[in-house]
Coordinates of C-alpha atoms and ligand atoms in Angstrom, one line a residue:
X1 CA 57.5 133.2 80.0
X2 CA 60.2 133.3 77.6
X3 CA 63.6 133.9 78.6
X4 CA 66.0 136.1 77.2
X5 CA 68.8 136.0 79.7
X6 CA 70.8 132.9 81.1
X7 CA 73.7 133.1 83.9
X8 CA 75.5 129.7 84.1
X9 CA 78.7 129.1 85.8
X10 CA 82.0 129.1 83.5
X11 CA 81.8 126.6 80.9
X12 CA 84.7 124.1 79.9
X13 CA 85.2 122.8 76.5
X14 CA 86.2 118.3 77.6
X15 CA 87.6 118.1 73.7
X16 CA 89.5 120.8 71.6
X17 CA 91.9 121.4 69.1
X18 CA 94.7 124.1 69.4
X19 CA 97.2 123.2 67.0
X20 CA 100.8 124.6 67.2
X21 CA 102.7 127.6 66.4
X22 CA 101.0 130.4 64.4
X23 CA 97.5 128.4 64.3
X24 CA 97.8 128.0 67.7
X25 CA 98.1 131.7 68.6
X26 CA 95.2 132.9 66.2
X27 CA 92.7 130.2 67.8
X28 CA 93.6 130.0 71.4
X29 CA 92.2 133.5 72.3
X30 CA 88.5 132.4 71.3
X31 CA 88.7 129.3 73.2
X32 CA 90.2 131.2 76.0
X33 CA 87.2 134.1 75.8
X34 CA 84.6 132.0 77.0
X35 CA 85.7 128.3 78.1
X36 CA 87.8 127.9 81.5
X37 CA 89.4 125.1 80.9
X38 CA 89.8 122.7 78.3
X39 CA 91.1 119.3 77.1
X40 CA 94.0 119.7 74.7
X41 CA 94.0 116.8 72.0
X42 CA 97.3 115.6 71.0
X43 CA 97.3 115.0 67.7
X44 CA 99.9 117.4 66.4
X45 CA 102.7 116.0 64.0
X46 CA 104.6 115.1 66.1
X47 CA 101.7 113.8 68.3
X48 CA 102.5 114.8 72.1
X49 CA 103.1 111.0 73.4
X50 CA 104.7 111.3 76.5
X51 CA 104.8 113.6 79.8
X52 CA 107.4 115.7 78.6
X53 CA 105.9 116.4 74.6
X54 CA 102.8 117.4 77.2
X55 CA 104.8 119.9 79.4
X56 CA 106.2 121.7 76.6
X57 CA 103.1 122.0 74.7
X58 CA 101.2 123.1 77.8
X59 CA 103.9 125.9 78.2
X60 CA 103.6 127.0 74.5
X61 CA 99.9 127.1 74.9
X62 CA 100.5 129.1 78.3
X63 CA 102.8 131.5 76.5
X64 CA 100.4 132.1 73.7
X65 CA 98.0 133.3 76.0
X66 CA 96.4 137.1 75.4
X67 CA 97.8 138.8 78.3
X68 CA 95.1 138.9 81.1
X69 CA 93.3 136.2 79.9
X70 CA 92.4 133.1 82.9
X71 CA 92.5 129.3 80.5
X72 CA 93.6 126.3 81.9
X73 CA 94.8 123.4 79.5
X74 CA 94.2 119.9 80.5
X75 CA 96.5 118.2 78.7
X76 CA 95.9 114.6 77.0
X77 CA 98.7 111.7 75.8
X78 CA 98.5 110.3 72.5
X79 CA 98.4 106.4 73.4
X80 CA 101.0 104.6 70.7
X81 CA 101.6 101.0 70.5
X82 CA 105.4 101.8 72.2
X83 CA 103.5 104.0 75.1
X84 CA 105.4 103.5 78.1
X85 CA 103.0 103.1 81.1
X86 CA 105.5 104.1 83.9
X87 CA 105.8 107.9 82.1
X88 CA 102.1 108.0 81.7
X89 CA 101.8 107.4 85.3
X90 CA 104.3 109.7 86.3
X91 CA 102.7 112.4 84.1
X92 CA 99.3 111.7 86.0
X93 CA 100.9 111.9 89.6
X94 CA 102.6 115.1 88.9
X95 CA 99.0 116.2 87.8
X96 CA 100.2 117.4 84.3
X97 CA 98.1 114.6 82.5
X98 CA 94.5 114.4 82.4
X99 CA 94.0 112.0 80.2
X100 CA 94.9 109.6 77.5
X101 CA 93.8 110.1 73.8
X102 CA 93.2 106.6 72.3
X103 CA 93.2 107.3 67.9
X104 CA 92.7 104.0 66.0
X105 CA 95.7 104.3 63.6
X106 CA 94.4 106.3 60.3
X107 CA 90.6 107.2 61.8
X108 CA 91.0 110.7 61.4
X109 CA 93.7 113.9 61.3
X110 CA 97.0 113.0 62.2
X111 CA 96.3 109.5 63.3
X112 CA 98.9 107.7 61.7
X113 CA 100.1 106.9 64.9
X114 CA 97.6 105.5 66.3
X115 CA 97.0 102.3 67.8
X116 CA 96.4 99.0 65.6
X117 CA 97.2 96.3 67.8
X118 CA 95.1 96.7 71.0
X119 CA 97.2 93.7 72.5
X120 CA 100.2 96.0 72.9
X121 CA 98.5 98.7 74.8
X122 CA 97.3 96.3 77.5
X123 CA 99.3 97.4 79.7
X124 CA 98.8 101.3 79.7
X125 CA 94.9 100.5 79.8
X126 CA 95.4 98.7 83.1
X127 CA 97.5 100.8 84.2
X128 CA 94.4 103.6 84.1
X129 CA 91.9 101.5 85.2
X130 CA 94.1 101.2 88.4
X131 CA 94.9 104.4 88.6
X132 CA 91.3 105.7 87.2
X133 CA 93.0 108.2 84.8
X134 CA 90.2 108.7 81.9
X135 CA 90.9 107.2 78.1
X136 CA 89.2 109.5 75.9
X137 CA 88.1 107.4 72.4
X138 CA 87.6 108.3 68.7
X139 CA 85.1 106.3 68.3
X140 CA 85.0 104.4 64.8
X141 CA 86.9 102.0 63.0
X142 CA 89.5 102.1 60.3
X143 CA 88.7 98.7 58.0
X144 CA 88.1 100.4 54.4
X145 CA 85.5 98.1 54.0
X146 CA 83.3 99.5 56.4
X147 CA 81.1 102.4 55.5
X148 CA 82.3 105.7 56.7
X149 CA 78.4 106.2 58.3
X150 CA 78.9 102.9 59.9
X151 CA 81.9 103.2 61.5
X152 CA 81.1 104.7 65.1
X153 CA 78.4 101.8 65.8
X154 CA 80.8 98.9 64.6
X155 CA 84.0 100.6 66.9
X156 CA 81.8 99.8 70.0
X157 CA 80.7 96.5 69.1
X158 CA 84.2 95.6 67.9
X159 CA 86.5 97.9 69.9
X160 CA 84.9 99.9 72.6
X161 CA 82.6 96.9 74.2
X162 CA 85.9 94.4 74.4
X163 CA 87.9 97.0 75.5
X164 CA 85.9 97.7 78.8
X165 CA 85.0 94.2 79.1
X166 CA 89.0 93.2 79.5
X167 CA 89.6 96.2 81.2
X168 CA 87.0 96.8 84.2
X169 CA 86.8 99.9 85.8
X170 CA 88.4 101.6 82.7
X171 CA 87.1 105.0 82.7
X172 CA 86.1 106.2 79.2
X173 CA 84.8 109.3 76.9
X174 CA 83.3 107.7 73.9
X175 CA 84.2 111.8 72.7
X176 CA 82.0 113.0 70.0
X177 CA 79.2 110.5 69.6
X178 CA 77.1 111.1 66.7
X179 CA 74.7 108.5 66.6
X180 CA 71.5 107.1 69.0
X181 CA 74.1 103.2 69.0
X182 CA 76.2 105.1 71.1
X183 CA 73.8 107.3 73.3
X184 CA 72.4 104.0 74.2
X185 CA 75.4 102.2 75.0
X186 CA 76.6 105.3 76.8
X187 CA 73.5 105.1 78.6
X188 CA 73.8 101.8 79.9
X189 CA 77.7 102.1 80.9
X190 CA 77.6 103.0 84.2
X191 CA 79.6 105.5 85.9
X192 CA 82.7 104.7 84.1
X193 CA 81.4 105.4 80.7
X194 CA 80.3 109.2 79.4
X195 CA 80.1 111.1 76.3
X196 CA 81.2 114.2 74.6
X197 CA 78.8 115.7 72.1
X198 CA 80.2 118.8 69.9
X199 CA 78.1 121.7 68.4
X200 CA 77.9 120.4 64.6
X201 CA 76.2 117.1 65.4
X202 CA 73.8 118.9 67.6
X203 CA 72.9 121.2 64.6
X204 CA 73.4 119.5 61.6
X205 CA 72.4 116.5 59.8
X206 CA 74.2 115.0 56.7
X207 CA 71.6 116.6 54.1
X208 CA 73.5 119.7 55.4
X209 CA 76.5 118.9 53.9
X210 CA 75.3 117.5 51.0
X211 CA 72.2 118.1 49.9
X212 CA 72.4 121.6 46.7
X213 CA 76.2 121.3 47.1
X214 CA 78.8 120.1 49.3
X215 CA 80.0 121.6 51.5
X216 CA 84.1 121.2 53.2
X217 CA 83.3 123.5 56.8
X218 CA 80.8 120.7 57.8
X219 CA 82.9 117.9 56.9
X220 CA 84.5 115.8 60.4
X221 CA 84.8 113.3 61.6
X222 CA 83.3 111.1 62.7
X223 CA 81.2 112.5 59.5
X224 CA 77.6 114.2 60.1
X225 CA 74.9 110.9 60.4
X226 CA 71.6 111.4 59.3
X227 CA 68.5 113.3 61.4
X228 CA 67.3 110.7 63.8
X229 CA 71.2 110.8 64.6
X230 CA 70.8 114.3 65.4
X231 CA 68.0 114.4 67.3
X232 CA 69.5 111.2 69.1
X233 CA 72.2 113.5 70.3
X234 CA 69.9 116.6 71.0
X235 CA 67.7 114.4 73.1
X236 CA 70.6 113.0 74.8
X237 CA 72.9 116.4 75.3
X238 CA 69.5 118.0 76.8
X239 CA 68.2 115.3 79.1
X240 CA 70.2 116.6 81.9
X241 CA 71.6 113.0 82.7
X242 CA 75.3 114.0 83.6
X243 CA 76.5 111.0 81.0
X244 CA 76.7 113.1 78.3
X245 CA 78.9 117.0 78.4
X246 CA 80.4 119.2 75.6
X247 CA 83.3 119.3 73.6
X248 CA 83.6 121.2 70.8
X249 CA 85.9 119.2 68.7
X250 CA 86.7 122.6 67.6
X251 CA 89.3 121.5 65.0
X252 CA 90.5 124.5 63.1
X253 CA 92.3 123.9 59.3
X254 CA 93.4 127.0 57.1
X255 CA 90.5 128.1 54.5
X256 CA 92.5 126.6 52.0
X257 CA 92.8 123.0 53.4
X258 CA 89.0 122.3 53.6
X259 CA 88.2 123.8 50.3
X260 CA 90.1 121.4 48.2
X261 CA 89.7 118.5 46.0
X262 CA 90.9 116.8 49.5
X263 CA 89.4 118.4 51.8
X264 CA 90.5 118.5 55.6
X265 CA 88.0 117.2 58.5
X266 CA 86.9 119.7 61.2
X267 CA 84.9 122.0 62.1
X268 CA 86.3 125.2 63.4
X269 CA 83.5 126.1 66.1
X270 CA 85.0 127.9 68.8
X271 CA 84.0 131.2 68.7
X272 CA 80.2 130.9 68.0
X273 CA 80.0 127.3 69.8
X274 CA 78.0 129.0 73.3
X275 CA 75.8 130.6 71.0
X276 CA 75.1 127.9 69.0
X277 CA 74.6 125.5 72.2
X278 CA 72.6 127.8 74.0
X279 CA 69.7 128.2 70.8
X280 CA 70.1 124.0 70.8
X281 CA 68.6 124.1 74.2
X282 CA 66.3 127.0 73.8
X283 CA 64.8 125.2 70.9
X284 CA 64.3 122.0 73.3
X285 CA 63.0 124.0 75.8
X286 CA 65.8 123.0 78.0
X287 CA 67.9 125.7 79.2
X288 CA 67.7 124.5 82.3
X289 CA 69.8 121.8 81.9
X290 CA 72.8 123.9 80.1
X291 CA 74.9 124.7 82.9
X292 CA 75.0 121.1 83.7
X293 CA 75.9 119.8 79.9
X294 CA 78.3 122.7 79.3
X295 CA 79.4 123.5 83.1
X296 CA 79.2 120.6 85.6
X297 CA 79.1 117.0 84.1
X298 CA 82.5 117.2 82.9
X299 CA 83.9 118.6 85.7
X300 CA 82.4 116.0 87.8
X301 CA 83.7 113.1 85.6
X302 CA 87.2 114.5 85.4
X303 CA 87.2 115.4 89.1
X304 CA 87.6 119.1 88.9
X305 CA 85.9 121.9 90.7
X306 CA 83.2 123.5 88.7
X307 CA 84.3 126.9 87.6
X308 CA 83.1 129.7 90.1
X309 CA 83.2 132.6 87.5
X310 CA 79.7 132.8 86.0
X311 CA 78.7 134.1 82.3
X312 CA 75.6 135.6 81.0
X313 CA 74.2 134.3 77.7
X314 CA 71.8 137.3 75.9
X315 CA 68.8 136.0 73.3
X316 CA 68.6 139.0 71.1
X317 CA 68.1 139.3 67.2
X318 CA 70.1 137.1 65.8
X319 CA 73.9 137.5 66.0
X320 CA 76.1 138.1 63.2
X321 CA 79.0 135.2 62.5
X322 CA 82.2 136.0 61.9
X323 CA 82.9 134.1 58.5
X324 CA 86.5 133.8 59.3
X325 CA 89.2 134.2 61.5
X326 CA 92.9 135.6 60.4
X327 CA 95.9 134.0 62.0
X328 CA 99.4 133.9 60.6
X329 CA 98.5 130.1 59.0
X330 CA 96.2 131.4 57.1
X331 CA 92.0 132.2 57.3
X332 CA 90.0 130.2 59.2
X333 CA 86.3 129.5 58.3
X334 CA 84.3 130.0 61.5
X335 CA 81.5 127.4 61.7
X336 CA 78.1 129.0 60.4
X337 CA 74.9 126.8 61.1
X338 CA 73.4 128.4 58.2
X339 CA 70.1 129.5 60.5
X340 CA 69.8 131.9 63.0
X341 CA 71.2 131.9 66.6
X342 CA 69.7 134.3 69.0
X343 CA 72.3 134.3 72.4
X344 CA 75.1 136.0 72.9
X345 CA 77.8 135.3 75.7
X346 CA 78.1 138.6 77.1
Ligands
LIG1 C1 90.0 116.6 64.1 C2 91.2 117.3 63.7 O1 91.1 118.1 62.7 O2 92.2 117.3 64.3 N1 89.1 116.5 63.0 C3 87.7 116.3 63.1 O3 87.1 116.2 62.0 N2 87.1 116.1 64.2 C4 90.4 115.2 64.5 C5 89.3 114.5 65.3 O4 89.0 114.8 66.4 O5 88.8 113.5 64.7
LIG2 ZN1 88.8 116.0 67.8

């Protein structure tokens, strides 16, 4: 029998973007409409580095709020070379830091800050492992001379792999994987090593982007890989194996910043992204295994209750997107997976 209606408990989005300021308060209500809880990346200019950046950016995001409306912000560090472990820790204890954003200097938006010399965050890293507060990675490496496709599989090899061999019991999100190199090393990490997989690179291939035109809204990073890639991370995402949850990566940019001779990375997927995940698993016949992808795993790794709200997810005739969002920074392009999506979060 086919089904046409879905309750789950509460989802959580384990990676998003919420900006600042105006930006902030146009996207934060579609977040906030469907996800309980999410974790708040800190790569705003300024980046949030320490405990206080993160208490006043959780109250901004707190103030923004639509009135009524239930979200929880688990808020992130961004780890700099000058990170100063003692406030980390303190900002863990007091429960106001849920984890640590590690951003190889230049890999993507607002990294310039990130880290270069991994010598000089020893320290923090051990730290975490002692205390068993999670890092969450980008994934890929910054060399120029490495190809932009290659860059996630060579970041474990030369990053990632050291990393957790110098530092046992350093719990990691390898967030965002896009390629079957690191599903498999995921795979075979144990319980300190998990995933984050977003909507785009469950959906799209590179020939999306570029094949008849280019197109900016499906430019990120890491960038999309080709379709053994994605069907790497559909087989993964679907498998049930509580390695692997969502985050969005929703990563909003004015209309005007991606459609430009220099284009911005992100895709802004926030308001469509349970629709979208829900025909992902429908497709794989696994709809069984949603609540646990977009529910439970990530709860479980962060040690959080799972959400006791539920939602219902409709399959219907297909549902109409949005196109774009106004906020006071401008429009922003809603992500479109240029086929049909059947569910609806109702
Ligand atoms: C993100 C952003 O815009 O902040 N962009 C993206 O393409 N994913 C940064 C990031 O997560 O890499
Ligand atoms: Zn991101």
């Amino acid at each position: 029998m086919t089904r046409t209606s879905l309750t789950i408990r509460q989802p959580d989005d384990w990676h998003l973007h919420l900006r600042d300021g105006a930006m902030m308060e146009g996207v934060l209500p579609h977040s906030a409409a469907h996800f309980a809880r999410a974790i708040i990346m800190p790569n705003l200019v300024p980046p949030v580095v320490t405990a206080l950046d993160a208490a006043k950016y959780r109250d901004r995001i707190l103030t923004a709020l639509p009135e009524g409306t239930d979200f929880e912000p688990l808020m992130t560090l961004y780890l700099t070379e000058d990170t100063d472990p003692a406030d980390v820790k303190a900002g863990a204890d007091s429960g106001l830091v849920k984890a640590v954003k590690l951003y190889p200097a230049g890999a993507t938006t607002n990294s310039a800050s990130g880290v270069a010399d991994f010598d000089r965050v020893r320290g923090v890293l051990e730290m975490m492992a002692d205390t068993g507060l999670p890092l969450c990675v980008h994934g890929e490496v910054t060399r120029p001379e490495v190809d932009i496709f290659d860059r996630e599989a060579v970041f474990i090899e030369e990053v990632l792999d050291p990393i957790r061999r110098t530092t046992p019991g350093l719990r990691v999100v390898m967030e965002h994987i896009t390629t079957s190199e690191a599903a498999d090393y995921v795979a075979t990490g144990g319980d300190d090593l998990v995933a984050t997989i977003t909507i785009q690179h469950l959906m799209l291939d590179r020939n999306a982007m570029l094949v008849g035109g280019i197109r900016p809204h499906y430019y990120c990073l890491p960038i999309l890989k080709r379709g053994s890639h994605r069907e790497a991370m559909v087989r993964a995402a679907t498998s049930g194996d509580p390695t692997y949850f969502l985050g969005t990566d929703s990563a909003p940019h004015s209309k005007d910043t991606k459609e430009n001779a220099c284009g911005c990375a992100g895709c802004f997927t926030a308001p469509v992204a349970l629709s979208c995940l829900a025909e992902v698993f429908d497709e794989a016949g696994a709809l069984d295994h949603l609540e646990g992808f977009a529910s439970r795993h990530g709860p479980a790794f962060y040690g959080q209750p799972v959400n006791d709200r539920e939602i219902t997810l409709e399959k219907g005739d297909p549902i109409e997107f949005p196109g774009q969002i106004e906020t006071e920074a401008g429009p922003v392009t809603v992500f479109n997976p240029g086929r049909p999506v059947h569910w609806r979060v109702l």
